[in-house]
mmCIF file of C-alpha atoms in Angstrom:
data_model
loop_
_atom_site.group_PDB
_atom_site.id
_atom_site.type_symbol
_atom_site.label_atom_id
_atom_site.label_comp_id
_atom_site.label_asym_id
_atom_site.label_seq_id
_atom_site.Cartn_x
_atom_site.Cartn_y
_atom_site.Cartn_z
ATOM 1 C CA GLY V 1 -4.082 -7.117 -19.854
ATOM 2 C CA ALA V 2 -6.606 -7.818 -16.926
ATOM 3 C CA GLY V 3 -4.397 -6.219 -14.051
ATOM 4 C CA VAL V 4 -2.845 -2.934 -13.444
ATOM 5 C CA SER V 5 0.169 -2.386 -15.828
ATOM 6 C CA GLN V 6 3.381 -0.275 -14.689
ATOM 7 C CA SER V 7 6.091 0.675 -17.028
ATOM 8 C CA PRO V 8 9.037 0.663 -17.097
ATOM 9 C CA SER V 9 9.650 -2.142 -14.596
ATOM 10 C CA ASN V 10 13.127 -1.062 -13.729
ATOM 11 C CA LYS V 11 14.479 2.443 -14.575
ATOM 12 C CA VAL V 12 18.259 3.288 -13.854
ATOM 13 C CA THR V 13 19.030 7.176 -14.026
ATOM 14 C CA GLU V 14 21.599 9.639 -13.064
ATOM 15 C CA LYS V 15 21.088 12.228 -10.746
ATOM 16 C CA GLY V 16 19.431 15.513 -11.939
ATOM 17 C CA LYS V 17 17.584 13.869 -14.718
ATOM 18 C CA ASP V 18 13.930 13.974 -15.523
ATOM 19 C CA VAL V 19 12.003 10.361 -15.383
ATOM 20 C CA GLU V 20 8.308 9.436 -16.200
ATOM 21 C CA LEU V 21 6.710 6.383 -14.440
ATOM 22 C CA ARG V 22 3.388 5.112 -16.301
ATOM 23 C CA CYS V 23 0.522 3.129 -14.877
ATOM 24 C CA ASP V 24 -2.435 1.542 -16.985
ATOM 25 C CA PRO V 25 -5.167 0.710 -14.681
ATOM 26 C CA ILE V 26 -7.823 -1.966 -14.697
ATOM 27 C CA SER V 27 -10.413 -1.014 -17.486
ATOM 28 C CA GLY V 28 -13.233 0.850 -15.808
ATOM 29 C CA HIS V 29 -11.659 1.760 -12.643
ATOM 30 C CA THR V 30 -12.161 5.478 -11.712
ATOM 31 C CA ALA V 31 -9.685 5.485 -8.648
ATOM 32 C CA LEU V 32 -6.289 5.341 -8.879
ATOM 33 C CA TYR V 33 -3.282 5.736 -6.407
ATOM 34 C CA TRP V 34 0.354 6.529 -6.367
ATOM 35 C CA TYR V 35 2.364 4.998 -3.368
ATOM 36 C CA ARG V 36 6.376 4.936 -3.083
ATOM 37 C CA GLN V 37 7.922 1.781 -1.151
ATOM 38 C CA SER V 38 11.736 1.576 0.003
ATOM 39 C CA LEU V 39 13.081 -1.395 0.268
ATOM 40 C CA GLY V 40 11.479 -3.534 3.275
ATOM 41 C CA GLN V 41 9.304 -0.660 4.419
ATOM 42 C CA GLY V 42 5.559 0.222 3.953
ATOM 43 C CA LEU V 43 3.906 2.267 1.571
ATOM 44 C CA GLU V 44 4.115 5.894 1.247
ATOM 45 C CA PHE V 45 1.220 7.478 0.020
ATOM 46 C CA LEU V 46 1.720 9.956 -2.924
ATOM 47 C CA ILE V 47 -1.220 11.068 -4.673
ATOM 48 C CA TYR V 48 -5.125 9.792 -5.586
ATOM 49 C CA PHE V 49 -6.909 10.544 -8.380
ATOM 50 C CA GLN V 50 -10.868 10.029 -8.689
ATOM 51 C CA GLY V 51 -11.373 9.958 -12.424
ATOM 52 C CA ASN V 52 -8.951 12.795 -13.908
ATOM 53 C CA SER V 53 -8.898 14.932 -10.721
ATOM 54 C CA ALA V 54 -6.762 14.721 -7.825
ATOM 55 C CA PRO V 55 -8.618 15.705 -4.854
ATOM 56 C CA ASP V 56 -5.513 15.076 -2.548
ATOM 57 C CA LYS V 57 -1.553 15.938 -3.806
ATOM 58 C CA SER V 58 -0.653 16.335 -0.101
ATOM 59 C CA GLY V 59 1.656 13.145 -0.080
ATOM 60 C CA LEU V 60 3.973 14.343 -3.068
ATOM 61 C CA PRO V 61 7.373 14.859 -1.380
ATOM 62 C CA SER V 62 8.509 17.740 -3.310
ATOM 63 C CA ASP V 63 7.525 20.043 -5.995
ATOM 64 C CA ARG V 64 9.876 18.109 -8.062
ATOM 65 C CA PHE V 65 6.804 15.496 -8.301
ATOM 66 C CA SER V 66 3.982 15.716 -10.588
ATOM 67 C CA ALA V 67 1.436 13.542 -11.635
ATOM 68 C CA GLU V 68 -1.254 13.750 -14.314
ATOM 69 C CA ARG V 69 -4.324 11.274 -15.206
ATOM 70 C CA THR V 70 -6.061 11.867 -18.721
ATOM 71 C CA GLY V 71 -9.238 10.379 -20.011
ATOM 72 C CA GLY V 72 -9.527 8.678 -16.561
ATOM 73 C CA SER V 73 -7.461 6.196 -17.282
ATOM 74 C CA VAL V 74 -3.621 6.446 -18.045
ATOM 75 C CA SER V 75 -1.580 8.046 -15.614
ATOM 76 C CA THR V 76 1.886 9.346 -15.523
ATOM 77 C CA LEU V 77 4.104 10.317 -12.371
ATOM 78 C CA THR V 78 6.801 12.556 -13.336
ATOM 79 C CA ILE V 79 10.018 13.367 -11.272
ATOM 80 C CA GLN V 80 12.207 16.377 -12.468
ATOM 81 C CA ARG V 81 15.831 16.540 -11.430
ATOM 82 C CA THR V 82 16.143 13.223 -9.543
ATOM 83 C CA GLN V 83 18.096 12.716 -6.479
ATOM 84 C CA GLN V 84 19.374 9.799 -4.758
ATOM 85 C CA GLU V 85 16.910 9.550 -2.193
ATOM 86 C CA ASP V 86 14.225 9.257 -4.923
ATOM 87 C CA SER V 87 15.410 5.801 -5.274
ATOM 88 C CA ALA V 88 12.384 3.089 -4.441
ATOM 89 C CA VAL V 89 9.700 1.080 -5.815
ATOM 90 C CA TYR V 90 7.163 2.980 -7.371
ATOM 91 C CA LEU V 91 3.665 1.484 -7.008
ATOM 92 C CA CYS V 92 0.363 2.211 -8.613
ATOM 93 C CA ALA V 93 -3.144 0.689 -7.507
ATOM 94 C CA SER V 94 -6.558 1.191 -8.831
ATOM 95 C CA ARG V 95 -9.921 0.702 -7.449
ATOM 96 C CA GLY V 96 -13.314 0.166 -9.489
ATOM 97 C CA SER V 97 -15.649 0.789 -6.651
ATOM 98 C CA PRO V 98 -16.705 3.979 -5.505
ATOM 99 C CA HIS V 99 -16.092 3.118 -1.747
ATOM 100 C CA THR V 100 -13.414 3.471 -0.296
ATOM 101 C CA THR V 101 -13.717 -0.033 1.061
ATOM 102 C CA GLY V 102 -13.245 -1.451 -2.066
ATOM 103 C CA GLU V 103 -10.113 -3.748 -2.932
ATOM 104 C CA LEU V 104 -7.233 -1.923 -4.274
ATOM 105 C CA PHE V 105 -5.345 -3.916 -7.202
ATOM 106 C CA PHE V 106 -1.776 -2.933 -7.351
ATOM 107 C CA GLY V 107 0.827 -3.338 -10.218
ATOM 108 C CA GLU V 108 4.020 -5.058 -9.618
ATOM 109 C CA GLY V 109 5.672 -1.272 -9.433
ATOM 110 C CA SER V 110 8.573 0.453 -10.939
ATOM 111 C CA ARG V 111 11.741 0.286 -9.437
ATOM 112 C CA LEU V 112 13.827 3.501 -9.597
ATOM 113 C CA THR V 113 17.584 3.790 -8.999
ATOM 114 C CA VAL V 114 19.134 6.987 -9.102
ATOM 115 C CA LEU V 115 22.933 7.052 -9.278
ATOM 116 C CA THR O 1 5.404 9.888 11.952
ATOM 117 C CA GLN O 2 3.082 7.010 10.726
ATOM 118 C CA LEU O 3 -0.421 7.366 10.964
ATOM 119 C CA LEU O 4 -0.929 3.753 11.413
ATOM 120 C CA GLU O 5 1.586 1.913 13.762
ATOM 121 C CA GLN O 6 2.160 -1.767 13.110
ATOM 122 C CA SER O 7 4.015 -4.002 15.421
ATOM 123 C CA PRO O 8 5.959 -6.042 15.750
ATOM 124 C CA GLN O 9 8.326 -4.822 12.825
ATOM 125 C CA PHE O 10 9.800 -8.201 12.123
ATOM 126 C CA LEU O 11 8.774 -11.689 13.465
ATOM 127 C CA SER O 12 10.439 -15.128 12.739
ATOM 128 C CA ILE O 13 8.495 -18.180 13.956
ATOM 129 C CA GLN O 14 8.418 -21.996 13.178
ATOM 130 C CA GLU O 15 5.713 -23.607 10.989
ATOM 131 C CA GLY O 16 2.785 -24.475 13.335
ATOM 132 C CA GLU O 17 3.169 -21.786 15.874
ATOM 133 C CA ASN O 18 0.773 -18.669 16.329
ATOM 134 C CA LEU O 19 1.283 -15.162 15.599
ATOM 135 C CA THR O 20 -0.567 -11.790 16.116
ATOM 136 C CA VAL O 21 0.326 -8.606 14.260
ATOM 137 C CA TYR O 22 -0.992 -5.244 15.496
ATOM 138 C CA CYS O 23 -2.122 -2.147 13.876
ATOM 139 C CA ASN O 24 -2.758 0.923 16.130
ATOM 140 C CA SER O 25 -3.602 4.706 15.558
ATOM 141 C CA SER O 26 -4.802 7.619 17.258
ATOM 142 C CA SER O 27 -7.583 8.156 14.493
ATOM 143 C CA VAL O 28 -10.745 7.046 13.780
ATOM 144 C CA PHE O 29 -11.379 5.016 10.414
ATOM 145 C CA SER O 30 -14.027 4.322 8.753
ATOM 146 C CA SER O 31 -12.556 0.938 7.763
ATOM 147 C CA LEU O 32 -9.318 -1.088 7.768
ATOM 148 C CA GLN O 33 -7.889 -3.408 5.234
ATOM 149 C CA TRP O 34 -4.933 -5.847 5.682
ATOM 150 C CA TYR O 35 -2.849 -6.576 2.843
ATOM 151 C CA ARG O 36 -0.003 -9.195 2.094
ATOM 152 C CA GLN O 37 2.935 -8.325 0.017
ATOM 153 C CA GLU O 38 5.459 -10.752 -1.449
ATOM 154 C CA PRO O 39 8.874 -9.911 -2.882
ATOM 155 C CA GLY O 40 8.636 -8.475 -6.553
ATOM 156 C CA GLU O 41 5.179 -7.888 -6.137
ATOM 157 C CA GLY O 42 2.265 -5.388 -5.461
ATOM 158 C CA PRO O 43 0.126 -6.224 -2.185
ATOM 159 C CA VAL O 44 -2.676 -8.086 -2.497
ATOM 160 C CA LEU O 45 -6.325 -7.812 -0.072
ATOM 161 C CA LEU O 46 -6.789 -10.149 2.625
ATOM 162 C CA VAL O 47 -9.629 -8.515 4.149
ATOM 163 C CA THR O 48 -11.849 -5.449 4.997
ATOM 164 C CA VAL O 49 -13.221 -4.587 8.310
ATOM 165 C CA VAL O 50 -15.919 -1.982 8.486
ATOM 166 C CA THR O 51 -17.573 -2.102 11.899
ATOM 167 C CA GLY O 52 -16.189 -1.536 15.197
ATOM 168 C CA GLY O 53 -15.933 -4.706 17.141
ATOM 169 C CA GLU O 54 -15.862 -6.951 13.851
ATOM 170 C CA VAL O 55 -14.353 -10.375 13.707
ATOM 171 C CA LYS O 56 -13.748 -11.882 10.414
ATOM 172 C CA LYS O 57 -12.178 -15.209 9.828
ATOM 173 C CA LEU O 58 -10.347 -16.382 6.927
ATOM 174 C CA LYS O 59 -9.343 -20.081 7.145
ATOM 175 C CA ARG O 60 -6.510 -19.697 9.637
ATOM 176 C CA LEU O 61 -6.606 -16.117 9.795
ATOM 177 C CA THR O 62 -8.714 -13.706 12.057
ATOM 178 C CA PHE O 63 -9.096 -10.170 11.848
ATOM 179 C CA GLN O 64 -10.351 -8.077 14.577
ATOM 180 C CA PHE O 65 -11.434 -4.483 14.325
ATOM 181 C CA GLY O 66 -11.374 -2.428 17.453
ATOM 182 C CA ASP O 67 -14.753 -1.218 19.060
ATOM 183 C CA ALA O 68 -13.481 2.678 18.542
ATOM 184 C CA ARG O 69 -12.274 1.859 15.080
ATOM 185 C CA LYS O 70 -8.698 2.811 15.815
ATOM 186 C CA ASP O 71 -7.129 -0.546 15.671
ATOM 187 C CA SER O 72 -6.871 -3.856 14.062
ATOM 188 C CA SER O 73 -5.289 -7.255 14.829
ATOM 189 C CA LEU O 74 -4.431 -10.062 12.716
ATOM 190 C CA HIS O 75 -3.890 -13.514 14.138
ATOM 191 C CA ILE O 76 -2.753 -16.718 12.266
ATOM 192 C CA THR O 77 -3.276 -19.936 13.642
ATOM 193 C CA ALA O 78 -0.583 -23.105 12.895
ATOM 194 C CA ALA O 79 1.329 -20.768 10.661
ATOM 195 C CA GLN O 80 2.736 -22.160 7.414
ATOM 196 C CA PRO O 81 6.093 -21.293 5.363
ATOM 197 C CA GLY O 82 3.225 -19.945 2.787
ATOM 198 C CA ASP O 83 2.341 -17.410 5.263
ATOM 199 C CA THR O 84 5.595 -15.579 5.026
ATOM 200 C CA GLY O 85 5.292 -12.137 3.496
ATOM 201 C CA LEU O 86 5.043 -8.352 4.465
ATOM 202 C CA TYR O 87 1.915 -7.643 6.015
ATOM 203 C CA LEU O 88 0.221 -4.188 5.740
ATOM 204 C CA CYS O 89 -2.516 -2.568 7.223
ATOM 205 C CA ALA O 90 -4.413 0.263 5.442
ATOM 206 C CA GLY O 91 -7.265 2.757 6.352
ATOM 207 C CA VAL O 92 -8.898 5.783 5.517
ATOM 208 C CA PRO O 93 -9.299 8.273 8.403
ATOM 209 C CA THR O 94 -12.671 9.471 8.551
ATOM 210 C CA ASP O 95 -11.779 13.102 8.165
ATOM 211 C CA SER O 96 -9.625 12.407 4.885
ATOM 212 C CA TRP O 97 -12.093 10.775 2.415
ATOM 213 C CA GLY O 98 -10.162 8.532 -0.255
ATOM 214 C CA LYS O 99 -6.537 8.930 0.985
ATOM 215 C CA LEU O 100 -5.941 5.348 2.007
ATOM 216 C CA GLN O 101 -3.017 5.441 4.179
ATOM 217 C CA PHE O 102 -0.488 2.128 5.047
ATOM 218 C CA GLY O 103 1.363 1.108 7.824
ATOM 219 C CA ALA O 104 5.023 0.524 7.724
ATOM 220 C CA GLY O 105 4.380 -3.148 7.490
ATOM 221 C CA THR O 106 4.931 -6.399 9.517
ATOM 222 C CA GLN O 107 7.607 -8.743 8.071
ATOM 223 C CA VAL O 108 6.734 -12.415 9.017
ATOM 224 C CA VAL O 109 8.932 -15.598 8.121
ATOM 225 C CA VAL O 110 7.504 -18.751 8.729
ATOM 226 C CA THR O 111 10.452 -21.468 8.677
ATOM 227 C CA PRO O 112 9.537 -25.081 8.059
#
Protein backbone atom coordinates (compact mmCIF):
# COMPACT_ATOMS: atom_id res chain seq x y z
CA GLY A 1 0.00 0.00 0.00
CA ALA A 2 0.92 3.63 -0.29
CA GLY A 3 0.51 4.51 3.38
CA VAL A 4 1.99 3.47 6.70
CA SER A 5 0.76 0.03 7.64
CA GLN A 6 0.52 -1.25 11.21
CA SER A 7 -0.35 -4.69 12.52
CA PRO A 8 -2.16 -6.00 14.35
CA SER A 9 -4.88 -3.36 14.38
CA ASN A 10 -6.19 -4.79 17.63
CA LYS A 11 -4.49 -6.96 20.21
CA VAL A 12 -5.95 -8.29 23.44
CA THR A 13 -3.49 -10.01 25.73
CA GLU A 14 -3.20 -11.19 29.29
CA LYS A 15 -1.05 -9.46 31.84
CA GLY A 16 2.49 -10.84 31.80
CA LYS A 17 2.49 -11.88 28.13
CA ASP A 18 4.84 -10.43 25.52
CA VAL A 19 3.51 -8.60 22.46
CA GLU A 20 5.02 -7.46 19.19
CA LEU A 21 3.67 -4.58 17.14
CA ARG A 22 4.76 -4.08 13.57
CA CYS A 23 5.11 -0.96 11.45
CA ASP A 24 5.67 -0.92 7.71
CA PRO A 25 6.54 2.67 6.71
CA ILE A 26 6.07 4.34 3.36
CA SER A 27 8.68 3.03 0.96
CA GLY A 28 11.81 5.17 0.95
CA HIS A 29 11.01 7.01 4.18
CA THR A 30 14.12 7.11 6.35
CA ALA A 31 12.67 8.49 9.58
CA LEU A 32 10.30 6.37 11.67
CA TYR A 33 8.59 7.29 14.95
CA TRP A 34 6.65 5.34 17.57
CA TYR A 35 4.13 7.08 19.81
CA ARG A 36 1.65 5.90 22.43
CA GLN A 37 -1.78 7.45 22.84
CA SER A 38 -4.12 6.82 25.72
CA LEU A 39 -7.87 7.35 25.25
CA GLY A 40 -8.58 10.94 24.20
CA GLN A 41 -5.06 12.06 25.04
CA GLY A 42 -2.11 13.43 23.12
CA LEU A 43 0.80 11.45 21.74
CA GLU A 44 3.57 10.26 24.04
CA PHE A 45 6.92 9.98 22.23
CA LEU A 46 8.50 6.54 22.56
CA ILE A 47 11.37 6.23 20.09
CA TYR A 48 12.67 7.63 16.82
CA PHE A 49 14.72 5.91 14.09
CA GLN A 50 16.81 7.51 11.40
CA GLY A 51 17.61 4.63 9.08
CA ASN A 52 18.34 1.66 11.31
CA SER A 53 19.73 3.63 14.21
CA ALA A 54 17.76 5.10 17.09
CA PRO A 55 19.33 8.42 18.13
CA ASP A 56 16.79 8.88 20.90
CA LYS A 57 15.35 6.07 23.04
CA SER A 58 14.57 8.30 25.99
CA GLY A 59 10.81 7.97 25.56
CA LEU A 60 10.63 4.23 26.20
CA PRO A 61 8.70 3.94 29.51
CA SER A 62 10.72 1.05 30.96
CA ASP A 63 13.17 -1.69 30.04
CA ARG A 64 10.18 -3.90 29.16
CA PHE A 65 9.88 -1.84 25.97
CA SER A 66 12.25 -2.27 23.05
CA ALA A 67 12.18 -1.47 19.35
CA GLU A 68 14.23 -2.35 16.34
CA ARG A 69 14.32 -1.48 12.69
CA THR A 70 15.98 -3.63 10.09
CA GLY A 71 16.93 -2.81 6.54
CA GLY A 72 15.86 0.78 7.08
CA SER A 73 12.27 -0.29 6.62
CA VAL A 74 10.02 -2.38 8.89
CA SER A 75 10.08 -1.68 12.61
CA THR A 76 8.93 -3.82 15.51
CA LEU A 77 7.97 -2.54 18.96
CA THR A 78 8.14 -5.26 21.61
CA ILE A 79 6.58 -5.06 25.04
CA GLN A 80 7.62 -7.77 27.47
CA ARG A 81 5.63 -8.88 30.51
CA THR A 82 2.75 -6.56 29.63
CA GLN A 83 0.99 -4.62 32.36
CA GLN A 84 -2.51 -3.12 32.38
CA GLU A 85 -1.05 0.38 32.17
CA ASP A 86 0.43 -0.57 28.80
CA SER A 87 -3.08 -0.53 27.31
CA ALA A 88 -3.17 2.21 24.67
CA VAL A 89 -3.07 2.83 20.95
CA TYR A 90 0.45 2.57 19.58
CA LEU A 91 0.97 4.82 16.56
CA CYS A 92 3.77 4.62 14.03
CA ALA A 93 4.71 7.40 11.63
CA SER A 94 7.28 7.86 8.90
CA ARG A 95 8.82 10.87 7.18
CA GLY A 96 10.51 11.03 3.83
CA SER A 97 12.18 14.38 4.24
CA PRO A 98 15.53 14.52 6.04
CA HIS A 99 14.34 17.75 7.65
CA THR A 100 12.36 17.78 10.86
CA THR A 101 9.94 20.23 9.27
CA GLY A 102 8.76 17.46 6.96
CA GLU A 103 5.32 15.91 7.30
CA LEU A 104 4.82 12.82 9.43
CA PHE A 105 2.55 10.22 7.88
CA PHE A 106 0.79 8.10 10.47
CA GLY A 107 -0.63 4.62 10.41
CA GLU A 108 -4.01 3.89 11.94
CA GLY A 109 -2.42 2.45 15.05
CA SER A 110 -2.39 -0.80 16.97
CA ARG A 111 -4.86 -0.87 19.85
CA LEU A 112 -3.43 -2.89 22.73
CA THR A 113 -5.63 -4.09 25.59
CA VAL A 114 -4.00 -5.84 28.52
CA LEU A 115 -6.45 -7.75 30.71
CA THR B 1 4.85 17.51 32.58
CA GLN B 2 4.15 18.23 28.92
CA LEU B 3 6.80 20.14 27.00
CA LEU B 4 4.00 21.63 24.91
CA GLU B 5 0.93 22.84 26.81
CA GLN B 6 -2.30 23.14 24.86
CA SER B 7 -5.37 25.05 25.93
CA PRO B 8 -8.21 24.62 26.25
CA GLN B 9 -8.38 20.85 26.61
CA PHE B 10 -11.92 20.77 25.28
CA LEU B 11 -13.99 23.20 23.24
CA SER B 12 -17.62 22.83 22.20
CA ILE B 13 -19.10 25.47 19.93
CA GLN B 14 -21.97 26.03 17.53
CA GLU B 15 -21.55 26.04 13.78
CA GLY B 16 -20.56 29.50 12.55
CA GLU B 17 -18.69 30.54 15.70
CA ASN B 18 -14.98 31.28 15.85
CA LEU B 19 -12.46 29.50 18.06
CA THR B 20 -8.80 29.73 19.02
CA VAL B 21 -6.53 26.97 20.32
CA TYR B 22 -3.22 27.73 21.99
CA CYS B 23 0.07 25.86 22.20
CA ASN B 24 2.67 27.16 24.67
CA SER B 25 6.10 26.14 25.90
CA SER B 26 9.10 27.46 27.77
CA SER B 27 11.34 25.85 25.14
CA VAL B 28 12.34 27.28 21.79
CA PHE B 29 11.36 25.30 18.73
CA SER B 30 12.96 25.24 15.31
CA SER B 31 9.48 24.66 13.90
CA LEU B 32 5.97 23.82 15.00
CA GLN B 33 3.37 21.70 13.31
CA TRP B 34 -0.37 21.36 13.77
CA TYR B 35 -2.15 18.06 13.18
CA ARG B 36 -5.81 17.05 13.30
CA GLN B 37 -6.88 13.59 14.36
CA GLU B 38 -10.27 11.95 13.91
CA PRO B 39 -11.45 8.87 15.85
CA GLY B 40 -9.78 5.63 14.80
CA GLU B 41 -7.27 7.36 12.57
CA GLY B 42 -3.76 8.72 12.83
CA PRO B 43 -3.11 12.47 12.95
CA VAL B 44 -2.94 14.36 9.65
CA LEU B 45 -0.71 17.39 9.12
CA LEU B 46 -2.44 20.75 8.71
CA VAL B 47 0.52 23.15 8.62
CA THR B 48 4.18 23.70 9.51
CA VAL B 49 5.43 27.07 10.73
CA VAL B 50 9.17 27.74 10.87
CA THR B 51 9.78 31.49 11.22
CA GLY B 52 9.11 33.50 14.37
CA GLY B 53 6.09 35.74 13.82
CA GLU B 54 4.95 33.74 10.82
CA VAL B 55 1.25 33.66 9.99
CA LYS B 56 -0.19 31.03 7.65
CA LYS B 57 -3.73 30.78 6.38
CA LEU B 58 -5.40 27.63 5.18
CA LYS B 59 -8.94 28.52 4.08
CA ARG B 60 -10.76 29.26 7.36
CA LEU B 61 -7.79 28.26 9.53
CA THR B 62 -5.12 30.77 10.58
CA PHE B 63 -1.90 29.63 12.24
CA GLN B 64 0.55 31.88 14.04
CA PHE B 65 4.05 31.17 15.35
CA GLY B 66 5.21 33.38 18.21
CA ASP B 67 8.07 35.82 17.70
CA ALA B 68 10.22 33.91 20.19
CA ARG B 69 9.29 30.56 18.61
CA LYS B 70 7.95 29.24 21.92
CA ASP B 71 4.23 29.33 21.20
CA SER B 72 1.64 29.03 18.47
CA SER B 73 -2.07 29.47 17.95
CA LEU B 74 -4.72 28.09 15.65
CA HIS B 75 -7.78 30.19 14.86
CA ILE B 76 -10.81 28.80 13.03
CA THR B 77 -13.29 31.23 11.53
CA ALA B 78 -16.94 30.26 11.07
CA ALA B 79 -16.43 26.71 12.32
CA GLN B 80 -18.23 23.85 10.60
CA PRO B 81 -19.11 20.35 11.88
CA GLY B 82 -16.34 18.99 9.66
CA ASP B 83 -13.83 20.85 11.82
CA THR B 84 -14.60 18.50 14.71
CA GLY B 85 -11.52 16.61 15.85
CA LEU B 86 -8.51 16.48 18.15
CA TYR B 87 -6.08 19.27 17.31
CA LEU B 88 -2.46 18.57 18.23
CA CYS B 89 0.56 20.81 18.11
CA ALA B 90 4.00 19.28 17.72
CA GLY B 91 7.55 20.57 17.68
CA VAL B 92 11.23 19.71 17.81
CA PRO B 93 13.09 21.66 20.50
CA THR B 94 16.24 23.31 19.18
CA ASP B 95 18.34 21.20 21.57
CA SER B 96 16.74 17.91 20.61
CA TRP B 97 17.17 17.19 16.93
CA GLY B 98 14.62 14.79 15.49
CA LYS B 99 12.55 14.18 18.65
CA LEU B 100 9.17 15.50 17.54
CA GLN B 101 7.03 15.98 20.63
CA PHE B 102 3.29 16.49 20.80
CA GLY B 103 1.02 18.43 23.10
CA ALA B 104 -1.90 16.75 24.86
CA GLY B 105 -4.34 18.07 22.26
CA THR B 106 -7.52 20.12 22.17
CA GLN B 107 -10.74 18.27 21.47
CA VAL B 108 -12.99 20.49 19.33
CA VAL B 109 -16.65 19.67 18.83
CA VAL B 110 -18.70 21.77 16.40
CA THR B 111 -22.43 21.15 16.54
CA PRO B 112 -24.83 22.08 13.72
